[in-house]
PDB file of C-alpha atoms in Angstrom:
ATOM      1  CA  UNK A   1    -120.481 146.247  68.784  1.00 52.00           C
ATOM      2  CA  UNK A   2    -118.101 148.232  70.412  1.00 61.00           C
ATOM      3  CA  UNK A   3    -114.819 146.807  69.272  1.00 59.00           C
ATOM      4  CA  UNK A   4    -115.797 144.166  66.504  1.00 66.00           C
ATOM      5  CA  UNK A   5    -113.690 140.592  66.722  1.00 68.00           C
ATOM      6  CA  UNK A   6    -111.286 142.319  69.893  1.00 74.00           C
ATOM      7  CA  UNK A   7    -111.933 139.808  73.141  1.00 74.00           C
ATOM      8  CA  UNK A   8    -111.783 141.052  76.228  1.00 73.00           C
ATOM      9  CA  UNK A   9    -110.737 139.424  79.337  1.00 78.00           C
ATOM     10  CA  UNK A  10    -111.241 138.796  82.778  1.00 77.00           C
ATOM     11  CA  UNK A  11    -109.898 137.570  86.231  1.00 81.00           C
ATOM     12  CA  UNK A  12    -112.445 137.556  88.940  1.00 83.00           C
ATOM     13  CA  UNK A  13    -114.251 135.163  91.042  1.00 85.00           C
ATOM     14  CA  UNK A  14    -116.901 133.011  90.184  1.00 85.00           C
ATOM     15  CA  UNK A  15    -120.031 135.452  92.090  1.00 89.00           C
ATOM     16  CA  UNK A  16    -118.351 138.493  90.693  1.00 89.00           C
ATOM     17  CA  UNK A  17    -118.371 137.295  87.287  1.00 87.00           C
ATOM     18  CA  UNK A  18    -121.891 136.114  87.201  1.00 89.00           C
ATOM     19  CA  UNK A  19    -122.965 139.527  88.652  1.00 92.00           C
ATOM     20  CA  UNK A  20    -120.858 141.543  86.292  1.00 88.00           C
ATOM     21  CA  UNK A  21    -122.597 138.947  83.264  1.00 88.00           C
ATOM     22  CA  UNK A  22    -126.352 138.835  84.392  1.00 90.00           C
ATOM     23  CA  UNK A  23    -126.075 143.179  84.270  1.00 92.00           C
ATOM     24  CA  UNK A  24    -124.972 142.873  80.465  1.00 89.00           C
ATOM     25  CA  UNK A  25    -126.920 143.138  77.717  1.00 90.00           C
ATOM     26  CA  UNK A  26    -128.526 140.245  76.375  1.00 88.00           C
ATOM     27  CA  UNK A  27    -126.700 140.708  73.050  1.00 86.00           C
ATOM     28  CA  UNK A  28    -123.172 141.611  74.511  1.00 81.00           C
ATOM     29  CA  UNK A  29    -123.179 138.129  76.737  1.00 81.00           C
ATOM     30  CA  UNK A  30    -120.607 136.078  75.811  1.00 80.00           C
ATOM     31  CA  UNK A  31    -118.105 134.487  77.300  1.00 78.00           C
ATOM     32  CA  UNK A  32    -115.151 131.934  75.463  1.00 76.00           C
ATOM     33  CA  UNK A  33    -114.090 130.193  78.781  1.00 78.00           C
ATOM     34  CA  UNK A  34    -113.924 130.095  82.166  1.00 80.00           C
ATOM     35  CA  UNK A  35    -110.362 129.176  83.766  1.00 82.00           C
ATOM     36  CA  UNK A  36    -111.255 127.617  87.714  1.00 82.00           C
ATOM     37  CA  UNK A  37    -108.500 127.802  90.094  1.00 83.00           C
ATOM     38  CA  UNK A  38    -106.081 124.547  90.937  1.00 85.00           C
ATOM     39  CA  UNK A  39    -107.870 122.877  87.557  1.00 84.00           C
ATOM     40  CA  UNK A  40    -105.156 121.846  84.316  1.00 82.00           C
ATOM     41  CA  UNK A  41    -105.915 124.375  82.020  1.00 81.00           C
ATOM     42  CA  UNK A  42    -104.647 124.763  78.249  1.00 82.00           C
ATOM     43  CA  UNK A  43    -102.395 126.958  76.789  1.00 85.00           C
ATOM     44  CA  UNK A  44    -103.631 128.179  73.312  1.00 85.00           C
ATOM     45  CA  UNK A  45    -101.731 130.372  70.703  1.00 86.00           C
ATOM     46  CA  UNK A  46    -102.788 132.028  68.003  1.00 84.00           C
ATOM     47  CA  UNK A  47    -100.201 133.447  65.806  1.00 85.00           C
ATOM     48  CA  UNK A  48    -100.050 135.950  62.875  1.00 82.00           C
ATOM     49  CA  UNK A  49     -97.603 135.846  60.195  1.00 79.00           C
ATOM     50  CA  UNK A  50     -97.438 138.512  57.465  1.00 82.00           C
ATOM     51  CA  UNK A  51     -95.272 136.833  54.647  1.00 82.00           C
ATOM     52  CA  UNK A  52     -95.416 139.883  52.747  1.00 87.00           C
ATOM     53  CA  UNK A  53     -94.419 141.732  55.346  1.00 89.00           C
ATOM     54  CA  UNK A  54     -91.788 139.135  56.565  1.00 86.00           C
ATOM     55  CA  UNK A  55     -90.062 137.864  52.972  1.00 89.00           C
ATOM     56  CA  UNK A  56     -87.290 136.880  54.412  1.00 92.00           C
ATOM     57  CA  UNK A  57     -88.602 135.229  57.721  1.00 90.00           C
ATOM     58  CA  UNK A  58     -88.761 131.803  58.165  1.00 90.00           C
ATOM     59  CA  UNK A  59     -91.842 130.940  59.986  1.00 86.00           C
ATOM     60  CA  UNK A  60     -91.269 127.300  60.228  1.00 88.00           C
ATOM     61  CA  UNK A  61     -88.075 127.810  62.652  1.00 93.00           C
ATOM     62  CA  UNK A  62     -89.641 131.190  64.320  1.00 92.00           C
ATOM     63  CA  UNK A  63     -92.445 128.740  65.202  1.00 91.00           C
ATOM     64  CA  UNK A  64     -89.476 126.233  66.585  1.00 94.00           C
ATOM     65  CA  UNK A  65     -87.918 128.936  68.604  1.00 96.00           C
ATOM     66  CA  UNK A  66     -91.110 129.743  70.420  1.00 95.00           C
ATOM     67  CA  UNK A  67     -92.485 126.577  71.568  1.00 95.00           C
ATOM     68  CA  UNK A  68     -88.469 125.860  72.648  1.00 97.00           C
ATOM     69  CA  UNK A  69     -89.187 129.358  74.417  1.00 97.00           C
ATOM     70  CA  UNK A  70     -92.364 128.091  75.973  1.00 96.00           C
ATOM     71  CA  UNK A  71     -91.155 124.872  76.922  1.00 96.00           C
ATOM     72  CA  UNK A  72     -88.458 126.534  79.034  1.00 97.00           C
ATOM     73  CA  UNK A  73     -90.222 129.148  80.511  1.00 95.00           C
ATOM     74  CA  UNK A  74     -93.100 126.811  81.741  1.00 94.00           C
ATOM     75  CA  UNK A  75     -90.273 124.713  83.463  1.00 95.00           C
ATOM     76  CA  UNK A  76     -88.945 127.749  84.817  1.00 96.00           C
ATOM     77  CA  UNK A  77     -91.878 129.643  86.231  1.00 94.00           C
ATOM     78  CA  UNK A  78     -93.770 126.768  86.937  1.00 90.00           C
ATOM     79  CA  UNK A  79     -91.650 123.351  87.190  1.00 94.00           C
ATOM     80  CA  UNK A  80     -93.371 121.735  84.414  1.00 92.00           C
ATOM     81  CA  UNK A  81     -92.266 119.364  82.423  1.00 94.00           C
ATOM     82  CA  UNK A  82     -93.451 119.076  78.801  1.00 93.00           C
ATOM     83  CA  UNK A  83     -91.863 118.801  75.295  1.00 94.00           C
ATOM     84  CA  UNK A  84     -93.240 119.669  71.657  1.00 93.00           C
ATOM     85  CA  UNK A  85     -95.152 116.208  71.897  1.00 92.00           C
ATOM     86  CA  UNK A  86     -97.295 117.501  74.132  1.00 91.00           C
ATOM     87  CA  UNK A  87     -98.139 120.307  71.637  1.00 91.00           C
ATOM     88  CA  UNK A  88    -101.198 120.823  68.617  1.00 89.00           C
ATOM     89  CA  UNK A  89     -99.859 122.371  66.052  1.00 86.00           C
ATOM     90  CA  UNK A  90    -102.669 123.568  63.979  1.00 84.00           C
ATOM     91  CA  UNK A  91    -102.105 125.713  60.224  1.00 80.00           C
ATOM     92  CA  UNK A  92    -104.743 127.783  59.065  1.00 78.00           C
ATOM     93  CA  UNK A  93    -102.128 129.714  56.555  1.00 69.00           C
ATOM     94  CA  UNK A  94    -101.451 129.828  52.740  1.00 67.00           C
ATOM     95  CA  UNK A  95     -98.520 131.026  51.291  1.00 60.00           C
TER      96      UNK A  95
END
């Protein structure tokens, strides 16, 4: 492929999409979701930490900060309510 492991993204409509799909190659079709308008959707992170990189860092409380971050910003932009309850926090790390 092309660019190995990068995903690429899209914002159309539903006809555009499919026409834009069906043309691909039969190798190259993939897709990892499809986001339909006025339907809850999910907000999914995935975060790199490079503790070498970072000895000093303490990814526990940068973790804190950003879902504090998120939490506002969703109430800001979009007047909804949540709070780190409503969040998954799944670790795939090792120290």
């Amino acid at each position: 492929p092309e660019n190995p492991g990068k995903r690429r993204f899209l914002v159309s409509t539903y006809e555009d999409f499919w026409s834009y799909y069906r043309q691909m190659n039969a190798n190259e079709r993939h897709y990892y979701e499809l986001i339909k308008e006025g339907v809850p959707c999910r907000l999914y992170l995935d975060i790199e930490f490079d503790y070498e990189s970072n000895p000093t860092a303490d990814g526990e409380e940068m973790i804190k900060i950003l879902k504090e971050f998120i939490i506002e910003e969703l109430y800001l932009q979009f007047k909804l309510r949540c709070t780190t309850d409503d969040m998954v926090d799944l670790s795939s790390s090792t120290p």
